PDB file of C-alpha atoms in Angstrom:
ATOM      1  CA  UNK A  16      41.070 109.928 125.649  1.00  0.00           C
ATOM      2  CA  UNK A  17      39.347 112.852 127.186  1.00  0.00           C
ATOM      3  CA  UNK A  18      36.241 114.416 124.773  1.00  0.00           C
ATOM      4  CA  UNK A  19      35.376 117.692 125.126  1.00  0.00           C
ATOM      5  CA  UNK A  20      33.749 120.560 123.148  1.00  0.00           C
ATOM      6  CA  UNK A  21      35.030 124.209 122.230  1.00  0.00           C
ATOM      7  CA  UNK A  22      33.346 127.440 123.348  1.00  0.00           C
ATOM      8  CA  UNK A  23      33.380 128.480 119.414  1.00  0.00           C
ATOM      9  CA  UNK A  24      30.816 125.607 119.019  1.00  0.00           C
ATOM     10  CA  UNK A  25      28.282 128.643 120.121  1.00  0.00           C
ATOM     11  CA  UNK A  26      29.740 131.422 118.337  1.00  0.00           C
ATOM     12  CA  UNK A  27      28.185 133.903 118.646  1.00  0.00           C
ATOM     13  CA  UNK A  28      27.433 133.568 122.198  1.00  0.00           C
ATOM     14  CA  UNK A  29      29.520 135.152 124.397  1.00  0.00           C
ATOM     15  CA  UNK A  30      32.363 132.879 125.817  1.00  0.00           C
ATOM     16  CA  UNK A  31      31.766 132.357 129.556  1.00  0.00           C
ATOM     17  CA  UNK A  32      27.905 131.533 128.521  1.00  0.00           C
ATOM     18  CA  UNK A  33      29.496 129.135 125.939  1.00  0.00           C
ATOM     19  CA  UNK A  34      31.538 127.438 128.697  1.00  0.00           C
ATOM     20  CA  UNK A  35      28.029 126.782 130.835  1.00  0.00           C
ATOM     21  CA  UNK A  36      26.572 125.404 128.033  1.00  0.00           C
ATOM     22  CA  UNK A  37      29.565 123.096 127.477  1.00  0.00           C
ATOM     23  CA  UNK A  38      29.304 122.239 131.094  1.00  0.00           C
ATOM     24  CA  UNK A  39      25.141 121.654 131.049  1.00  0.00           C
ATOM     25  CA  UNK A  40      26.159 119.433 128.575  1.00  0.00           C
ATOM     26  CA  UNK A  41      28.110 117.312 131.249  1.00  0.00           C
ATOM     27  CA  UNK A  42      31.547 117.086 128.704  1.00  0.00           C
ATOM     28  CA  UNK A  43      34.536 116.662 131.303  1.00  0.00           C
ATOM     29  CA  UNK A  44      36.931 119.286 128.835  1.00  0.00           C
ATOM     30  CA  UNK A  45      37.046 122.200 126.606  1.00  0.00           C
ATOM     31  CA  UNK A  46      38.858 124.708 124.540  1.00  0.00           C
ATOM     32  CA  UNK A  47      38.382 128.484 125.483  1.00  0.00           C
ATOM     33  CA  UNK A  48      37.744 130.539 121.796  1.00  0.00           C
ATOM     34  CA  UNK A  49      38.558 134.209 122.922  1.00  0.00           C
ATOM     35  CA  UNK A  50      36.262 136.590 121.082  1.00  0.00           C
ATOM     36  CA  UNK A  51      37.876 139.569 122.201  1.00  0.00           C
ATOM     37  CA  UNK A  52      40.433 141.685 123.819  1.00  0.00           C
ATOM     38  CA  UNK A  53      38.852 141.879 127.462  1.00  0.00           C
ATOM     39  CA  UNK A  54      38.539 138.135 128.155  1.00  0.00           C
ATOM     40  CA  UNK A  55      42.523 138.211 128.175  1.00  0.00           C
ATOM     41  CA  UNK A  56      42.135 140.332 131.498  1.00  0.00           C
ATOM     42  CA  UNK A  57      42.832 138.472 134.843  1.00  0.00           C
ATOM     43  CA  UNK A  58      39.592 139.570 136.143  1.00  0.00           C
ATOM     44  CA  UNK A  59      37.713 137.861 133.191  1.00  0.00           C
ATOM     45  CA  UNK A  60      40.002 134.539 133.649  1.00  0.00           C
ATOM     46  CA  UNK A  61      40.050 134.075 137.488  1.00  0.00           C
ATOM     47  CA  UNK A  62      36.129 133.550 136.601  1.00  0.00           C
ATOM     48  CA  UNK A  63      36.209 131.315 133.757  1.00  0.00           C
ATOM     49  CA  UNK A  64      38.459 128.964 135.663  1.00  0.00           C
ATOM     50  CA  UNK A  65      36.677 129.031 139.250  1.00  0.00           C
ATOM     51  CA  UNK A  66      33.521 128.224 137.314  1.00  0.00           C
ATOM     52  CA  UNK A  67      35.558 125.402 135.434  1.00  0.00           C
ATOM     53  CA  UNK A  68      37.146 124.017 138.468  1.00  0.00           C
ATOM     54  CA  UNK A  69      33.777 124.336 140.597  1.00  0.00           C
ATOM     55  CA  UNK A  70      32.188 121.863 138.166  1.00  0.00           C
ATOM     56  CA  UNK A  71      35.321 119.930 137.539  1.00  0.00           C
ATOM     57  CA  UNK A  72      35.454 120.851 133.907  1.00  0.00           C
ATOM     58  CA  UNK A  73      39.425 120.869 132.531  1.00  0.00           C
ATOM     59  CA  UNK A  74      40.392 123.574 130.160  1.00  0.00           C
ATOM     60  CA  UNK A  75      42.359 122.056 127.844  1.00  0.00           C
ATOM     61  CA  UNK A  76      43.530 124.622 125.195  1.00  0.00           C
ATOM     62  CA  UNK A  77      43.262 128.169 124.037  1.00  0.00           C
ATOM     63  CA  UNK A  78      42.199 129.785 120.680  1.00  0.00           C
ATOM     64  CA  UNK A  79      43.059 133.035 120.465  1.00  0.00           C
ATOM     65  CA  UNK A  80      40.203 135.410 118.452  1.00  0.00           C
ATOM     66  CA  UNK A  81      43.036 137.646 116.812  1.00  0.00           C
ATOM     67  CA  UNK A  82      44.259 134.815 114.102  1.00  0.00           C
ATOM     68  CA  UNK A  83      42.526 136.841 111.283  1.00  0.00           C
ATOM     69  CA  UNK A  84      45.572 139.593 112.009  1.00  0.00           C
ATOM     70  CA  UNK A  85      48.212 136.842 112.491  1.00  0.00           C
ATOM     71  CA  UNK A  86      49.227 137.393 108.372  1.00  0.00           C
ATOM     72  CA  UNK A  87      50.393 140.845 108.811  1.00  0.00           C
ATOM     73  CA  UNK A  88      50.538 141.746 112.326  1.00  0.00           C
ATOM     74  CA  UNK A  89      52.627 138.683 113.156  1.00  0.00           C
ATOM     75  CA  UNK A  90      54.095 136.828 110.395  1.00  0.00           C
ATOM     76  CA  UNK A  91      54.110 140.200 108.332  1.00  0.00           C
ATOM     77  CA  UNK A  92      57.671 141.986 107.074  1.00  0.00           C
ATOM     78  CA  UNK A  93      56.652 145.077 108.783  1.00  0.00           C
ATOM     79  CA  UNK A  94      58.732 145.332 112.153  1.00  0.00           C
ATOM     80  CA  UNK A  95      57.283 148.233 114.114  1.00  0.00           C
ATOM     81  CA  UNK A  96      53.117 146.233 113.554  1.00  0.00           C
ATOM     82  CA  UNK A  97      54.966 143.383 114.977  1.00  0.00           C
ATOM     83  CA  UNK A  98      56.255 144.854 118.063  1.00  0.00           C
ATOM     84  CA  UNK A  99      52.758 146.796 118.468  1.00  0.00           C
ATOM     85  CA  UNK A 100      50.920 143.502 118.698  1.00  0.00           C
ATOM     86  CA  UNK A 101      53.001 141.256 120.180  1.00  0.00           C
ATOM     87  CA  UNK A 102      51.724 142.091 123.562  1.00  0.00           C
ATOM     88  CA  UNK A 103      48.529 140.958 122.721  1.00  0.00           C
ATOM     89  CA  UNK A 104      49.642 137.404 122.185  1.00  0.00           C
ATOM     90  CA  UNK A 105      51.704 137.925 125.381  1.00  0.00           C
ATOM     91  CA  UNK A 106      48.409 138.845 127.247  1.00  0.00           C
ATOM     92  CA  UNK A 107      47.018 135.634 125.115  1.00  0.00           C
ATOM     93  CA  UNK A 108      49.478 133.155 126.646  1.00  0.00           C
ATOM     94  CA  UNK A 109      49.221 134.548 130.055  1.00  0.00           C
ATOM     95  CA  UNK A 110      45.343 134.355 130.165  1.00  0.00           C
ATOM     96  CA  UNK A 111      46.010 130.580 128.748  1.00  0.00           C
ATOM     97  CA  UNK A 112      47.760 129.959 131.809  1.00  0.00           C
ATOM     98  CA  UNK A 113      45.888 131.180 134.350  1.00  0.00           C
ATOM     99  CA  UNK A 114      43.328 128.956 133.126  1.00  0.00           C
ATOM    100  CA  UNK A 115      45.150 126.100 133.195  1.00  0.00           C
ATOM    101  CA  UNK A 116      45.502 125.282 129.907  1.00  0.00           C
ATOM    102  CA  UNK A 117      49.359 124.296 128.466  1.00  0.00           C
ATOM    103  CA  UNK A 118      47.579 124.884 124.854  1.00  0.00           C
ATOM    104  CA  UNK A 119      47.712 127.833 122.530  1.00  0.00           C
ATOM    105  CA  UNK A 120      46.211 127.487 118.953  1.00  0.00           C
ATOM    106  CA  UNK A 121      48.131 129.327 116.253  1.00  0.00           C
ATOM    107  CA  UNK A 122      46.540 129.754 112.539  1.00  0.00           C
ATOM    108  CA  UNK A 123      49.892 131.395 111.528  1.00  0.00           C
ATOM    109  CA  UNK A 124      50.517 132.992 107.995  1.00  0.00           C
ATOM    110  CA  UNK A 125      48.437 132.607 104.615  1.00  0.00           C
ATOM    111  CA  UNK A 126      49.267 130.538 101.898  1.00  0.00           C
ATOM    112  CA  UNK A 127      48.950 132.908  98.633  1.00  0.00           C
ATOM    113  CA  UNK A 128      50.950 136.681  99.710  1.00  0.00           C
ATOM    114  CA  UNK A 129      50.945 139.759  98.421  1.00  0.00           C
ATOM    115  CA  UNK A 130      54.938 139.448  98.680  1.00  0.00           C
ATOM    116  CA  UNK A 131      56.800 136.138  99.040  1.00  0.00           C
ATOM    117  CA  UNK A 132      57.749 135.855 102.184  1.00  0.00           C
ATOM    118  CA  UNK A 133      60.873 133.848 102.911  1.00  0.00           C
ATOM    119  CA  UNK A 134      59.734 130.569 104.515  1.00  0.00           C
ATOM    120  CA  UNK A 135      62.440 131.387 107.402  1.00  0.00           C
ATOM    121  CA  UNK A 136      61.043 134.261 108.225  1.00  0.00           C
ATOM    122  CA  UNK A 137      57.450 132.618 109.066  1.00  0.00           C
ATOM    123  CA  UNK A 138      59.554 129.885 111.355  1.00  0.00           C
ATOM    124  CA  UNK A 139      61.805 132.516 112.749  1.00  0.00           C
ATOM    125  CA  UNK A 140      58.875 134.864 113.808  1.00  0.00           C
ATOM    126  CA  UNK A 141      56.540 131.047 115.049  1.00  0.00           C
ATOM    127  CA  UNK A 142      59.979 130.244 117.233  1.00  0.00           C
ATOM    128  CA  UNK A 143      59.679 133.993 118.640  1.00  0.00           C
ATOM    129  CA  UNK A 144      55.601 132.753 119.703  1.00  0.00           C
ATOM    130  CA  UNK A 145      56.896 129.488 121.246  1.00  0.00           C
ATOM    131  CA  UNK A 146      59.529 131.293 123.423  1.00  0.00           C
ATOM    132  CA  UNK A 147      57.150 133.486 124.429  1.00  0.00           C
ATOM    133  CA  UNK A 148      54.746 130.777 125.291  1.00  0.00           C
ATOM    134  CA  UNK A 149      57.189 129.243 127.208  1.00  0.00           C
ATOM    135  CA  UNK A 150      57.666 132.170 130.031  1.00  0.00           C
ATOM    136  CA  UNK A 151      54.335 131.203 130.839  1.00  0.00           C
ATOM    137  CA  UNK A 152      54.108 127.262 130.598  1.00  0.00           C
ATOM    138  CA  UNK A 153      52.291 127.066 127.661  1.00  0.00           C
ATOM    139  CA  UNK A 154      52.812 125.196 124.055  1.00  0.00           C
ATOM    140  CA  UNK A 155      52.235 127.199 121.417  1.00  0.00           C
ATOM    141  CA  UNK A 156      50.973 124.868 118.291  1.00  0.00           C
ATOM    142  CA  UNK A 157      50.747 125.030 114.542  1.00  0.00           C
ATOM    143  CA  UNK A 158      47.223 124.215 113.329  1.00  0.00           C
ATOM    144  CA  UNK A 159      46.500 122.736 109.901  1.00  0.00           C
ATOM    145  CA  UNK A 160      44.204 125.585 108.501  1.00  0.00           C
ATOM    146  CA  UNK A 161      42.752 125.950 104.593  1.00  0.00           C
ATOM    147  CA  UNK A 162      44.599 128.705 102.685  1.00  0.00           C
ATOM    148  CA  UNK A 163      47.016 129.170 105.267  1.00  0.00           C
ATOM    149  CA  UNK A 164      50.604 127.670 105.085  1.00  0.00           C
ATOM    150  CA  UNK A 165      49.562 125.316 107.362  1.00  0.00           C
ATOM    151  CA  UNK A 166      47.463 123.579 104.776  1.00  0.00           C
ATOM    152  CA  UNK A 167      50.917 122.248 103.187  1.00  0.00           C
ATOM    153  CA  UNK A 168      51.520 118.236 104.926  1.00  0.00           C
ATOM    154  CA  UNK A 169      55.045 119.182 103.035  1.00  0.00           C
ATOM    155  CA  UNK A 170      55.515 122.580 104.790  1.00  0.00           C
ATOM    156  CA  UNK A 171      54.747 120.727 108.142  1.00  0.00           C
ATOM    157  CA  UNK A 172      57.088 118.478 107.817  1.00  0.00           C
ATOM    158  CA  UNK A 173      59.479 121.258 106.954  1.00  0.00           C
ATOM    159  CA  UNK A 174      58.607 123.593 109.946  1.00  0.00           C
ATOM    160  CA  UNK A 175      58.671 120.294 112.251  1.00  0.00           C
ATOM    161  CA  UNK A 176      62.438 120.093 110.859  1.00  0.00           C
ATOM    162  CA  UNK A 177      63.520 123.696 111.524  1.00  0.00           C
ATOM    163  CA  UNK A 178      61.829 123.579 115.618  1.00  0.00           C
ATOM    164  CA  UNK A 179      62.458 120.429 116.454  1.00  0.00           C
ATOM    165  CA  UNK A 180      61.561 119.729 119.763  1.00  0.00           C
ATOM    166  CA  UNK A 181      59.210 123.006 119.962  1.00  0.00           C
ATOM    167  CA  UNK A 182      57.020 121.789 117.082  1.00  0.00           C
ATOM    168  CA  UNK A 183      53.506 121.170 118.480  1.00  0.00           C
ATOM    169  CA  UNK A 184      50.910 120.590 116.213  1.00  0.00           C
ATOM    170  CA  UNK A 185      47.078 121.028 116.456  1.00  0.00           C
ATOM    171  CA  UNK A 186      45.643 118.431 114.337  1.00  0.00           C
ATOM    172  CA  UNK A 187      41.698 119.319 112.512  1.00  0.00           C
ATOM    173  CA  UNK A 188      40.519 116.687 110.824  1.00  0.00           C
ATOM    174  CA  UNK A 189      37.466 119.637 108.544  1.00  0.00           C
ATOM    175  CA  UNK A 190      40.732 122.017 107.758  1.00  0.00           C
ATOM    176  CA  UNK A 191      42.799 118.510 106.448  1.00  0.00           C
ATOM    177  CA  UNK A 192      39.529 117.801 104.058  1.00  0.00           C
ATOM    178  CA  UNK A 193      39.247 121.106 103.122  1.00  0.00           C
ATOM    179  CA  UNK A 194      42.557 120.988 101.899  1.00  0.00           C
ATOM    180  CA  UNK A 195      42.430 118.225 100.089  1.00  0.00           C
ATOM    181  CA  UNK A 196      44.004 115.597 102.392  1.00  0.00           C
ATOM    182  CA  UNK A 197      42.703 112.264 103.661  1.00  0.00           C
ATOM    183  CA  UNK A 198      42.851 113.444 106.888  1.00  0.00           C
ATOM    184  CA  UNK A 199      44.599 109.866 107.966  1.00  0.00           C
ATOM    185  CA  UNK A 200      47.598 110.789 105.549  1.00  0.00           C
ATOM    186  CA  UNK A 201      48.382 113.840 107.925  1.00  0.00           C
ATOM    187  CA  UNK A 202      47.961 111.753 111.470  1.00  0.00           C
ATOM    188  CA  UNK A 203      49.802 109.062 109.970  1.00  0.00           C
ATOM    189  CA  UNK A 204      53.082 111.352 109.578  1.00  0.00           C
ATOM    190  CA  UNK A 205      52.594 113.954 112.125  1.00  0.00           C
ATOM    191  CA  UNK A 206      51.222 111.539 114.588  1.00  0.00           C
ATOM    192  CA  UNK A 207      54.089 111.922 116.950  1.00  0.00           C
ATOM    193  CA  UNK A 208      53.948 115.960 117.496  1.00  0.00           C
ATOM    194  CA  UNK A 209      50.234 115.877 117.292  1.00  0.00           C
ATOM    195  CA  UNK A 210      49.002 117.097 121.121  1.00  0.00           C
ATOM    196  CA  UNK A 211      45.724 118.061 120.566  1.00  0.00           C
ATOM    197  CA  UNK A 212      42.868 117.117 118.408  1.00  0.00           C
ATOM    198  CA  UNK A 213      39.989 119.511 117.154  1.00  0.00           C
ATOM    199  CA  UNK A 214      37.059 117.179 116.101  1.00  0.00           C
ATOM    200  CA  UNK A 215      34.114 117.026 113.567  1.00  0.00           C
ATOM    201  CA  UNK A 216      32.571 114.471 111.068  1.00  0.00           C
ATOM    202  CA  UNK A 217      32.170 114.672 107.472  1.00  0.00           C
ATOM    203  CA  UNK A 218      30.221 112.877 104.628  1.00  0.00           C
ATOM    204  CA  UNK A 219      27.867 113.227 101.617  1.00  0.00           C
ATOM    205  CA  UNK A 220      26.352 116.186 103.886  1.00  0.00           C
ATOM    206  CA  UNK A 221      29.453 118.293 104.321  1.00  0.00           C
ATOM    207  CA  UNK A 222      32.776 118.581 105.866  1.00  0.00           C
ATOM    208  CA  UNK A 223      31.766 119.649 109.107  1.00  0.00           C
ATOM    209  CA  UNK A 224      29.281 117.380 110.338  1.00  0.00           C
ATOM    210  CA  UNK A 225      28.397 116.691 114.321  1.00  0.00           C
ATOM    211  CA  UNK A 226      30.863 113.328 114.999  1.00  0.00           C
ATOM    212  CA  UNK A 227      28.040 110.484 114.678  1.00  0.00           C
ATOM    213  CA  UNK A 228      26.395 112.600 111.577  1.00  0.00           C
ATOM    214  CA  UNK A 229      28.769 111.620 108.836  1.00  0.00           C
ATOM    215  CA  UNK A 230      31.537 108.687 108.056  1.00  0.00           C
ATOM    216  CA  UNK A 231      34.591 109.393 109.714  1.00  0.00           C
ATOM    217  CA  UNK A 232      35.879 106.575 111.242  1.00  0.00           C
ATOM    218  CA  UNK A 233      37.051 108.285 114.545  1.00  0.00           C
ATOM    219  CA  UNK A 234      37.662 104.295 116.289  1.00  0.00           C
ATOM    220  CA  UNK A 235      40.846 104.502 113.731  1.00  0.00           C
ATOM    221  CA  UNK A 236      41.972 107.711 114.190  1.00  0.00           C
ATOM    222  CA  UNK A 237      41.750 107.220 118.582  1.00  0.00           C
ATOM    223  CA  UNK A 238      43.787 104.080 118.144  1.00  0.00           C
ATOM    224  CA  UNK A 239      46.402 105.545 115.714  1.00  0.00           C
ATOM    225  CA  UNK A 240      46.920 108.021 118.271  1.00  0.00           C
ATOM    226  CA  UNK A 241      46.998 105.518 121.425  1.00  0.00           C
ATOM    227  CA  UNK A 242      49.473 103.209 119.604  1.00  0.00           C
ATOM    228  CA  UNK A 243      51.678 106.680 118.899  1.00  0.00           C
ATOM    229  CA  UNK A 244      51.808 107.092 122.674  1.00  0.00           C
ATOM    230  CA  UNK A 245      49.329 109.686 122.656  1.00  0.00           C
ATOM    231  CA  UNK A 246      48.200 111.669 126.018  1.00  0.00           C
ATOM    232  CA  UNK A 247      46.420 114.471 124.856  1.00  0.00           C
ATOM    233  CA  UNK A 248      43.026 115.279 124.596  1.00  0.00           C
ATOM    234  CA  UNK A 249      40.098 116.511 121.914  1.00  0.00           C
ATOM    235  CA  UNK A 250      37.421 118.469 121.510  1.00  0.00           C
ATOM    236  CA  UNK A 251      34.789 118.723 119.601  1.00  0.00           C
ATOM    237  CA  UNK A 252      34.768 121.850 117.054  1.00  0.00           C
ATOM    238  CA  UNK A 253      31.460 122.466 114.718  1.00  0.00           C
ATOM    239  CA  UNK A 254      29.783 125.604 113.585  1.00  0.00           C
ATOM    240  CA  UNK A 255      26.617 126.434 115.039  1.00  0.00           C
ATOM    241  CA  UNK A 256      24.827 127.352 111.591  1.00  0.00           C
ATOM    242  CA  UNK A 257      22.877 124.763 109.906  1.00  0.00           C
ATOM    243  CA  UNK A 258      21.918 122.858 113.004  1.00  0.00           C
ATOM    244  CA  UNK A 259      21.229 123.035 116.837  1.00  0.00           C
ATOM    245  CA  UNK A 260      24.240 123.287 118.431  1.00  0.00           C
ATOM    246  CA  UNK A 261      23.662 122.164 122.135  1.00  0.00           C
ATOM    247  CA  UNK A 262      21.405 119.008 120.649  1.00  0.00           C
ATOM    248  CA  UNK A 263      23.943 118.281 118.683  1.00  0.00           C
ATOM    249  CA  UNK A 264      26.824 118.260 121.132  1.00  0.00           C
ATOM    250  CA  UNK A 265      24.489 115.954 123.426  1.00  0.00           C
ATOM    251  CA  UNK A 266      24.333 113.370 120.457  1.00  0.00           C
ATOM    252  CA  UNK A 267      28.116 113.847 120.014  1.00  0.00           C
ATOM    253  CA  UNK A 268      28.935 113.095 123.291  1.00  0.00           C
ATOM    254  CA  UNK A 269      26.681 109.943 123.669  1.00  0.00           C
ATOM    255  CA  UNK A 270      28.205 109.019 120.223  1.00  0.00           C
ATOM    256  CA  UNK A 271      32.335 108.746 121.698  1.00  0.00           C
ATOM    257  CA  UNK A 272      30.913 107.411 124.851  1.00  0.00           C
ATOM    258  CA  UNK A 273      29.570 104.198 122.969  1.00  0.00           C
ATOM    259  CA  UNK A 274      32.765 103.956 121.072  1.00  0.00           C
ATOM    260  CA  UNK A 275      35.781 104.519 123.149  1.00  0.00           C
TER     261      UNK A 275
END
């Protein structure tokens, strides 16, 4: 299974210094973290993957910065915001594949709403996203996220039942603690649309520990996935405050290369 890292690991650094960090660091992968609306633009991606390719460093997957609007300029009732900001996920899934990357990260809709929201609507508007990814090769995945509906293993299953085929899932093992989940509960059923992992540790220090700080047991989880058939990648996702980022990455790395 390939290891990598994700560009928000530095937040706030700006992205294409992230991705030379990530490559200093020797990982083989990564997940671009778009911080804004200018790294969407050609001229901004062309670079990011000629300095990825020149170092032989795959881009894996996409997170698009704008998932703090996705509530109500997305998944919202209000029509006319939708078609005003629709492009910008357009512009999203281009830059993801000019990159090279077949990933796009979605956070979707919250959990608690002002209004209730029918359930149909949030699938009908995520099956609008995938189509969309699809004009430009890419897979456009549900995330399990805290406080969003994505935290729900239930509402998974149910939005895995209404795609079908076009349900993708990003699996995080800090948002499936954080929601109250032994993490292995949500692998174990969503194993098979699982395509991409976002990795961290966790323990009596937290639930978002360096992997090789905490007690995860990430030899299970890697062999759950292999026995499912599984042929995507991970990366490592931690948040720089509280420790040193790039030392910590280094340990990480050394840490999956003594176990897998």
């Amino acid at each position: 299974m390939k290891i990598g890292a994700s560009t928000s690991c530095f937040y706030p650094l700006e992205t294409e210094k992230a991705l030379d960090k990530i490559i200093e660091l020797g990982f083989g992968s990564c997940e671009i973290f778009f911080n804004s609306s200018c790294e969407l633009d050609d001229s901004f991606t062309y670079e990011m993957k000629k300095r990825a390719d020149s170092e032989g460093v795959q881009i894996l997957s996409t997170h698009p910065f704008s998932s703090f609007i996705e509530n109500t300029c997305i998944f919202g009732e209000y029509q006319r915001r939708y078609d005003d900001f629709i492009d910008l996920y357009k512009r999203h899934f281009h830059a993801s594949a000019v990159l090279g990357a077949d990933i796009a990260v979605i956070h979707g809709g919250l959990a608690v709403q002002k209004r209730d929201i029918p359930e149909e609507h949030y699938i009908s508007r995520f099956r609008e996203l995938v189509e969309l990814g699809k004009v430009e090769g890419v897979r456009v995945c549900q995330e399990n996220v805290v406080r969003f509906r994505s935290q729900s293993l239930d509402f998974l299953k149910r939005m895995r039942a209404q795609l079908g085929d076009d349900f993708n899932m990003v699996f995080d093992i800090k948002q499936a603690i954080r929601s109250g989940y032994d993490p292995f509960e949500i692998v174990e059923e969503m194993k098979d649309d699982i395509v991409h992992l976002h990795l961290s540790d966790n323990g009596a220090e937290g639930d978002c520990l360096p992997p090789g700080k905490g007690d995860f047991d990430f030899r299970r989880l890697f062999d759950t996935m292999e026995d499912a058939g599984y042929k995507g990648g991970a990366v490592i996702e931690i948040y720089s405050k509280g420790f040193e980022v790039y030392d910590e990455l280094a340990q990480s790395r050394k840490y999956f290369e003594g176990i897998l």
